[in-house]
PDB file of C-alpha atoms and ligand atoms in Angstrom:
ATOM      1  CA  UNK A   1       0.167   0.279   0.095  1.00 50.00           C
ATOM      2  CA  UNK A   2       1.102   3.411  -0.704  1.00 53.00           C
ATOM      3  CA  UNK A   3       1.795   6.031   2.161  1.00 50.00           C
ATOM      4  CA  UNK A   4      -0.476   9.154   1.564  1.00 52.00           C
ATOM      5  CA  UNK A   5      -1.236  11.584   4.421  1.00 52.00           C
ATOM      6  CA  UNK A   6      -4.990  11.735   3.700  1.00 60.00           C
ATOM      7  CA  UNK A   7      -6.988   9.046   2.227  1.00 89.00           C
ATOM      8  CA  UNK A   8      -9.402   9.892  -0.216  1.00 97.00           C
ATOM      9  CA  UNK A   9     -11.079   7.725  -2.489  1.00 98.00           C
ATOM     10  CA  UNK A  10     -10.357   8.713  -6.370  1.00 98.00           C
ATOM     11  CA  UNK A  11     -12.374   7.578  -9.200  1.00 98.00           C
ATOM     12  CA  UNK A  12     -10.923   7.481 -12.552  1.00 98.00           C
ATOM     13  CA  UNK A  13     -12.036   5.861 -15.903  1.00 98.00           C
ATOM     14  CA  UNK A  14     -13.615   6.639 -19.447  1.00 98.00           C
ATOM     15  CA  UNK A  15     -16.520   8.871 -19.986  1.00 97.00           C
ATOM     16  CA  UNK A  16     -19.977   7.111 -19.110  1.00 96.00           C
ATOM     17  CA  UNK A  17     -18.279   4.567 -16.181  1.00 97.00           C
ATOM     18  CA  UNK A  18     -20.362   6.459 -13.610  1.00 97.00           C
ATOM     19  CA  UNK A  19     -17.764   8.130 -11.639  1.00 98.00           C
ATOM     20  CA  UNK A  20     -19.981  10.951 -10.575  1.00 97.00           C
ATOM     21  CA  UNK A  21     -23.206   9.005  -9.692  1.00 98.00           C
ATOM     22  CA  UNK A  22     -20.917   6.169  -7.918  1.00 98.00           C
ATOM     23  CA  UNK A  23     -19.176   8.703  -6.249  1.00 98.00           C
ATOM     24  CA  UNK A  24     -22.117  10.314  -4.564  1.00 98.00           C
ATOM     25  CA  UNK A  25     -23.746   7.156  -3.771  1.00 98.00           C
ATOM     26  CA  UNK A  26     -20.233   6.132  -2.173  1.00 98.00           C
ATOM     27  CA  UNK A  27     -19.717   9.354  -0.531  1.00 98.00           C
ATOM     28  CA  UNK A  28     -22.953   9.125   0.962  1.00 98.00           C
ATOM     29  CA  UNK A  29     -22.658   5.651   2.294  1.00 98.00           C
ATOM     30  CA  UNK A  30     -19.261   6.404   3.898  1.00 97.00           C
ATOM     31  CA  UNK A  31     -20.321   9.635   5.300  1.00 97.00           C
ATOM     32  CA  UNK A  32     -17.798  11.441   3.131  1.00 97.00           C
ATOM     33  CA  UNK A  33     -18.007  14.664   1.205  1.00 98.00           C
ATOM     34  CA  UNK A  34     -17.955  14.459  -2.624  1.00 98.00           C
ATOM     35  CA  UNK A  35     -15.911  16.503  -5.042  1.00 98.00           C
ATOM     36  CA  UNK A  36     -15.891  16.193  -8.961  1.00 98.00           C
ATOM     37  CA  UNK A  37     -12.932  17.475 -10.643  1.00 98.00           C
ATOM     38  CA  UNK A  38     -14.995  18.859 -13.381  1.00 97.00           C
ATOM     39  CA  UNK A  39     -17.383  20.702 -10.981  1.00 97.00           C
ATOM     40  CA  UNK A  40     -14.199  22.274  -9.313  1.00 97.00           C
ATOM     41  CA  UNK A  41     -13.110  23.155 -13.095  1.00 98.00           C
ATOM     42  CA  UNK A  42     -16.579  25.020 -13.855  1.00 97.00           C
ATOM     43  CA  UNK A  43     -16.480  26.708 -10.294  1.00 97.00           C
ATOM     44  CA  UNK A  44     -13.148  28.258 -10.628  1.00 95.00           C
ATOM     45  CA  UNK A  45     -13.672  29.084 -14.063  1.00 96.00           C
ATOM     46  CA  UNK A  46     -16.943  30.383 -14.251  1.00 97.00           C
ATOM     47  CA  UNK A  47     -17.762  28.546 -16.914  1.00 96.00           C
ATOM     48  CA  UNK A  48     -19.589  24.864 -18.213  1.00 96.00           C
ATOM     49  CA  UNK A  49     -16.899  22.532 -19.334  1.00 96.00           C
ATOM     50  CA  UNK A  50     -18.508  22.886 -23.177  1.00 95.00           C
ATOM     51  CA  UNK A  51     -18.109  26.577 -22.691  1.00 96.00           C
ATOM     52  CA  UNK A  52     -14.269  26.132 -21.696  1.00 97.00           C
ATOM     53  CA  UNK A  53     -13.652  23.457 -24.735  1.00 97.00           C
ATOM     54  CA  UNK A  54     -15.238  26.136 -27.177  1.00 96.00           C
ATOM     55  CA  UNK A  55     -13.899  29.138 -26.080  1.00 97.00           C
ATOM     56  CA  UNK A  56     -10.683  28.319 -24.541  1.00 97.00           C
ATOM     57  CA  UNK A  57      -9.710  24.860 -25.729  1.00 97.00           C
ATOM     58  CA  UNK A  58      -9.013  21.658 -24.406  1.00 97.00           C
ATOM     59  CA  UNK A  59      -5.656  22.275 -23.666  1.00 97.00           C
ATOM     60  CA  UNK A  60      -6.734  25.116 -21.156  1.00 97.00           C
ATOM     61  CA  UNK A  61      -9.224  22.874 -19.929  1.00 98.00           C
ATOM     62  CA  UNK A  62      -6.516  20.188 -19.272  1.00 98.00           C
ATOM     63  CA  UNK A  63      -4.547  23.057 -17.477  1.00 97.00           C
ATOM     64  CA  UNK A  64      -7.283  23.835 -14.949  1.00 97.00           C
ATOM     65  CA  UNK A  65      -7.941  19.920 -14.774  1.00 97.00           C
ATOM     66  CA  UNK A  66      -4.212  19.464 -13.321  1.00 98.00           C
ATOM     67  CA  UNK A  67      -4.586  22.953 -11.021  1.00 97.00           C
ATOM     68  CA  UNK A  68      -7.537  21.223  -9.576  1.00 98.00           C
ATOM     69  CA  UNK A  69      -5.621  18.190  -8.506  1.00 97.00           C
ATOM     70  CA  UNK A  70      -2.770  20.564  -6.589  1.00 96.00           C
ATOM     71  CA  UNK A  71      -5.874  22.354  -5.065  1.00 95.00           C
ATOM     72  CA  UNK A  72      -7.289  18.878  -3.713  1.00 96.00           C
ATOM     73  CA  UNK A  73      -3.748  18.111  -2.161  1.00 93.00           C
ATOM     74  CA  UNK A  74      -4.725  20.599   0.528  1.00 93.00           C
ATOM     75  CA  UNK A  75      -8.091  19.000   1.635  1.00 93.00           C
ATOM     76  CA  UNK A  76      -7.559  17.956   5.229  1.00 91.00           C
ATOM     77  CA  UNK A  77     -10.703  15.706   5.461  1.00 94.00           C
ATOM     78  CA  UNK A  78     -11.003  12.249   3.587  1.00 95.00           C
ATOM     79  CA  UNK A  79     -13.358  12.803   0.664  1.00 98.00           C
ATOM     80  CA  UNK A  80     -14.609  10.689  -2.508  1.00 98.00           C
ATOM     81  CA  UNK A  81     -13.356  12.313  -5.689  1.00 98.00           C
ATOM     82  CA  UNK A  82     -14.802  11.720  -9.135  1.00 98.00           C
ATOM     83  CA  UNK A  83     -12.294  12.781 -11.767  1.00 98.00           C
ATOM     84  CA  UNK A  84     -12.845  14.042 -15.417  1.00 98.00           C
ATOM     85  CA  UNK A  85     -12.479  10.983 -17.739  1.00 98.00           C
ATOM     86  CA  UNK A  86      -9.197  12.458 -19.658  1.00 97.00           C
ATOM     87  CA  UNK A  87      -7.470  13.158 -16.300  1.00 98.00           C
ATOM     88  CA  UNK A  88      -5.089  10.129 -16.666  1.00 97.00           C
ATOM     89  CA  UNK A  89      -4.121  10.594 -20.163  1.00 96.00           C
ATOM     90  CA  UNK A  90      -2.006  13.512 -18.896  1.00 96.00           C
ATOM     91  CA  UNK A  91       0.871  11.554 -17.634  1.00 95.00           C
ATOM     92  CA  UNK A  92       1.851  14.344 -15.264  1.00 97.00           C
ATOM     93  CA  UNK A  93      -1.843  14.057 -13.576  1.00 98.00           C
ATOM     94  CA  UNK A  94      -0.920  10.221 -12.308  1.00 98.00           C
ATOM     95  CA  UNK A  95       1.443  10.738  -9.382  1.00 97.00           C
ATOM     96  CA  UNK A  96      -1.217  13.546  -8.270  1.00 97.00           C
ATOM     97  CA  UNK A  97      -3.766  11.480  -8.194  1.00 97.00           C
ATOM     98  CA  UNK A  98      -2.028   8.656  -6.885  1.00 96.00           C
ATOM     99  CA  UNK A  99      -0.729  11.029  -3.935  1.00 95.00           C
ATOM    100  CA  UNK A 100      -4.346  11.931  -3.124  1.00 96.00           C
ATOM    101  CA  UNK A 101      -5.338   8.012  -1.710  1.00 96.00           C
ATOM    102  CA  UNK A 102      -6.911   5.203  -3.070  1.00 97.00           C
ATOM    103  CA  UNK A 103      -7.188   5.175  -7.025  1.00 98.00           C
ATOM    104  CA  UNK A 104      -9.989   2.968  -8.484  1.00 98.00           C
ATOM    105  CA  UNK A 105     -10.776   2.777 -12.207  1.00 98.00           C
ATOM    106  CA  UNK A 106     -13.981   2.009 -13.643  1.00 98.00           C
ATOM    107  CA  UNK A 107     -14.602   0.394 -16.847  1.00 98.00           C
ATOM    108  CA  UNK A 108     -17.504  -0.832 -18.852  1.00 97.00           C
ATOM    109  CA  UNK A 109     -17.571  -2.904 -22.039  1.00 96.00           C
ATOM    110  CA  UNK A 110     -17.317  -0.960 -25.344  1.00 94.00           C
ATOM    111  CA  UNK A 111     -21.040  -1.722 -26.389  1.00 94.00           C
ATOM    112  CA  UNK A 112     -22.154  -0.402 -22.670  1.00 95.00           C
ATOM    113  CA  UNK A 113     -20.194   2.808 -22.957  1.00 95.00           C
ATOM    114  CA  UNK A 114     -21.431   3.641 -26.463  1.00 92.00           C
ATOM    115  CA  UNK A 115     -24.917   3.092 -25.080  1.00 92.00           C
ATOM    116  CA  UNK A 116     -24.435   5.248 -22.338  1.00 92.00           C
ATOM    117  CA  UNK A 117     -22.933   7.752 -24.234  1.00 92.00           C
ATOM    118  CA  UNK A 118     -24.716   8.109 -27.379  1.00 86.00           C
ATOM    119  CA  UNK A 119     -26.742  11.117 -26.569  1.00 80.00           C
ATOM    120  CA  UNK A 120     -23.656  12.997 -24.806  1.00 75.00           C
ATOM    121  CA  UNK A 121     -24.821  16.542 -25.141  1.00 80.00           C
ATOM    122  CA  UNK A 122     -22.882  17.838 -22.056  1.00 85.00           C
ATOM    123  CA  UNK A 123     -19.477  15.938 -23.419  1.00 91.00           C
ATOM    124  CA  UNK A 124     -17.796  18.569 -25.495  1.00 92.00           C
ATOM    125  CA  UNK A 125     -15.368  15.301 -27.112  1.00 92.00           C
ATOM    126  CA  UNK A 126     -18.310  13.887 -27.842  1.00 91.00           C
ATOM    127  CA  UNK A 127     -20.694  16.202 -29.385  1.00 88.00           C
ATOM    128  CA  UNK A 128     -20.188  15.110 -33.357  1.00 88.00           C
ATOM    129  CA  UNK A 129     -20.253  11.083 -34.231  1.00 89.00           C
ATOM    130  CA  UNK A 130     -20.122  10.403 -30.589  1.00 89.00           C
ATOM    131  CA  UNK A 131     -20.441   6.528 -31.358  1.00 91.00           C
ATOM    132  CA  UNK A 132     -16.755   6.378 -33.337  1.00 93.00           C
ATOM    133  CA  UNK A 133     -15.505   8.823 -30.871  1.00 93.00           C
ATOM    134  CA  UNK A 134     -16.022   6.555 -28.144  1.00 94.00           C
ATOM    135  CA  UNK A 135     -14.311   3.828 -29.988  1.00 94.00           C
ATOM    136  CA  UNK A 136     -11.335   5.832 -31.362  1.00 95.00           C
ATOM    137  CA  UNK A 137     -10.653   7.302 -27.549  1.00 96.00           C
ATOM    138  CA  UNK A 138     -10.907   4.232 -25.884  1.00 96.00           C
ATOM    139  CA  UNK A 139      -8.342   2.495 -27.896  1.00 95.00           C
ATOM    140  CA  UNK A 140      -5.825   5.713 -26.918  1.00 96.00           C
ATOM    141  CA  UNK A 141      -6.845   5.635 -23.433  1.00 96.00           C
ATOM    142  CA  UNK A 142      -7.365   2.381 -22.126  1.00 94.00           C
ATOM    143  CA  UNK A 143      -3.833   1.838 -20.592  1.00 96.00           C
ATOM    144  CA  UNK A 144      -4.097   5.318 -18.766  1.00 97.00           C
ATOM    145  CA  UNK A 145      -6.582   4.286 -16.482  1.00 97.00           C
ATOM    146  CA  UNK A 146      -3.847   1.258 -15.387  1.00 97.00           C
ATOM    147  CA  UNK A 147      -2.524   3.231 -12.707  1.00 97.00           C
ATOM    148  CA  UNK A 148      -5.049   2.494 -10.595  1.00 98.00           C
ATOM    149  CA  UNK A 149      -4.989   1.019  -7.187  1.00 97.00           C
ATOM    150  CA  UNK A 150      -7.879  -1.360  -8.284  1.00 97.00           C
ATOM    151  CA  UNK A 151     -10.502  -1.763 -11.191  1.00 98.00           C
ATOM    152  CA  UNK A 152     -13.832  -2.356 -11.495  1.00 98.00           C
ATOM    153  CA  UNK A 153     -16.011  -3.470 -14.343  1.00 97.00           C
ATOM    154  CA  UNK A 154     -19.457  -1.511 -14.019  1.00 97.00           C
ATOM    155  CA  UNK A 155     -21.153  -3.460 -16.775  1.00 96.00           C
ATOM    156  CA  UNK A 156     -24.620  -4.491 -16.040  1.00 95.00           C
ATOM    157  CA  UNK A 157     -24.256  -3.403 -12.527  1.00 97.00           C
ATOM    158  CA  UNK A 158     -26.238  -0.796 -10.444  1.00 97.00           C
ATOM    159  CA  UNK A 159     -24.853   2.408  -8.930  1.00 98.00           C
ATOM    160  CA  UNK A 160     -25.527   0.797  -5.404  1.00 98.00           C
ATOM    161  CA  UNK A 161     -23.738  -2.445  -6.461  1.00 98.00           C
ATOM    162  CA  UNK A 162     -20.580  -0.646  -7.772  1.00 98.00           C
ATOM    163  CA  UNK A 163     -20.868   1.637  -4.622  1.00 98.00           C
ATOM    164  CA  UNK A 164     -20.892  -1.216  -2.392  1.00 98.00           C
ATOM    165  CA  UNK A 165     -17.981  -3.209  -3.945  1.00 98.00           C
ATOM    166  CA  UNK A 166     -15.664  -0.326  -3.896  1.00 98.00           C
ATOM    167  CA  UNK A 167     -16.600   0.333  -0.211  1.00 97.00           C
ATOM    168  CA  UNK A 168     -16.142  -3.301   0.817  1.00 97.00           C
ATOM    169  CA  UNK A 169     -12.868  -3.617  -1.072  1.00 96.00           C
ATOM    170  CA  UNK A 170     -11.702  -0.556   0.683  1.00 95.00           C
ATOM    171  CA  UNK A 171     -12.354  -1.660   4.049  1.00 92.00           C
ATOM    172  CA  UNK A 172     -10.741  -5.064   3.281  1.00 92.00           C
ATOM    173  CA  UNK A 173      -7.572  -3.350   1.787  1.00 90.00           C
ATOM    174  CA  UNK A 174      -7.356  -0.689   4.755  1.00 88.00           C
ATOM    175  CA  UNK A 175      -8.709  -2.867   7.843  1.00 76.00           C
ATOM    176  CA  UNK A 176     -11.480  -0.019   8.472  1.00 66.00           C
TER     177      UNK A 176
HETATM  178  C1  S3P B   1     -13.454  14.356 -20.705  1.00 82.37           C
HETATM  179  C2  S3P B   1     -14.696  14.044 -19.574  1.00 82.37           C
HETATM  180  C3  S3P B   1     -15.433  14.658 -18.860  1.00 82.37           C
HETATM  181  C4  S3P B   1     -15.015  16.068 -19.063  1.00 82.37           C
HETATM  182  C5  S3P B   1     -14.394  16.577 -20.201  1.00 82.37           C
HETATM  183  C6  S3P B   1     -13.771  15.925 -20.828  1.00 82.37           C
HETATM  184  C7  S3P B   1     -12.404  13.404 -20.908  1.00 82.37           C
HETATM  185  O1  S3P B   1     -15.641  14.095 -17.635  1.00 82.37           O
HETATM  186  O2  S3P B   1     -14.006  16.104 -18.178  1.00 82.37           O
HETATM  187  O3  S3P B   1     -15.747  16.571 -20.925  1.00 82.37           O
HETATM  188  O4  S3P B   1     -11.982  14.076 -21.819  1.00 82.37           O
HETATM  189  O5  S3P B   1     -13.004  12.246 -21.370  1.00 82.37           O
HETATM  190  P1  S3P B   1     -16.649  12.745 -17.598  1.00 82.37           P
HETATM  191  O6  S3P B   1     -15.511  11.623 -17.903  1.00 82.37           O
HETATM  192  O7  S3P B   1     -17.162  12.914 -16.410  1.00 82.37           O
HETATM  193  O8  S3P B   1     -17.654  12.695 -18.551  1.00 82.37           O
END
């Protein structure tokens, strides 16, 4: 086990793997506060993710995302943290994620992700030809999520089931 000062639970994974829904459910079950890096980026910039991509570009969004990870390092209470699907693609972010605590990657089958993301109007990377984009991005990104301490396939599972599995595993791992 890695030594970290504060033991956050950090959820990473492709868009549509359920990081936000599972993160909220898990945070409630564990009596922790929940943070979503996308919400932090929006709060800090005063713009929606779609507007940041459209007006400032993806590179600027990635910079704000990394700044958010630095900000999270100063939290003093253990949180559940959901991240944007591209956060682990930037190698600079991986030690920052790992330093925050226990990193869990959520996965889902390609067919399931395409089904969940077909009408993803709130995701700038999928505004056109979502199905093909999901397929292409998955090929490029699959390996980035291997930096996680634990990986869970969410295909066919409910938010509550996934949340419970993560909590049980966390308790086994850290003898809570
Ligand atoms: C992105 C995923 C989004 C959001 C942004 C970019 C990505 O978050 O950060 O649209 O690059 O995969 P979700 O994974 O919560 O959709």
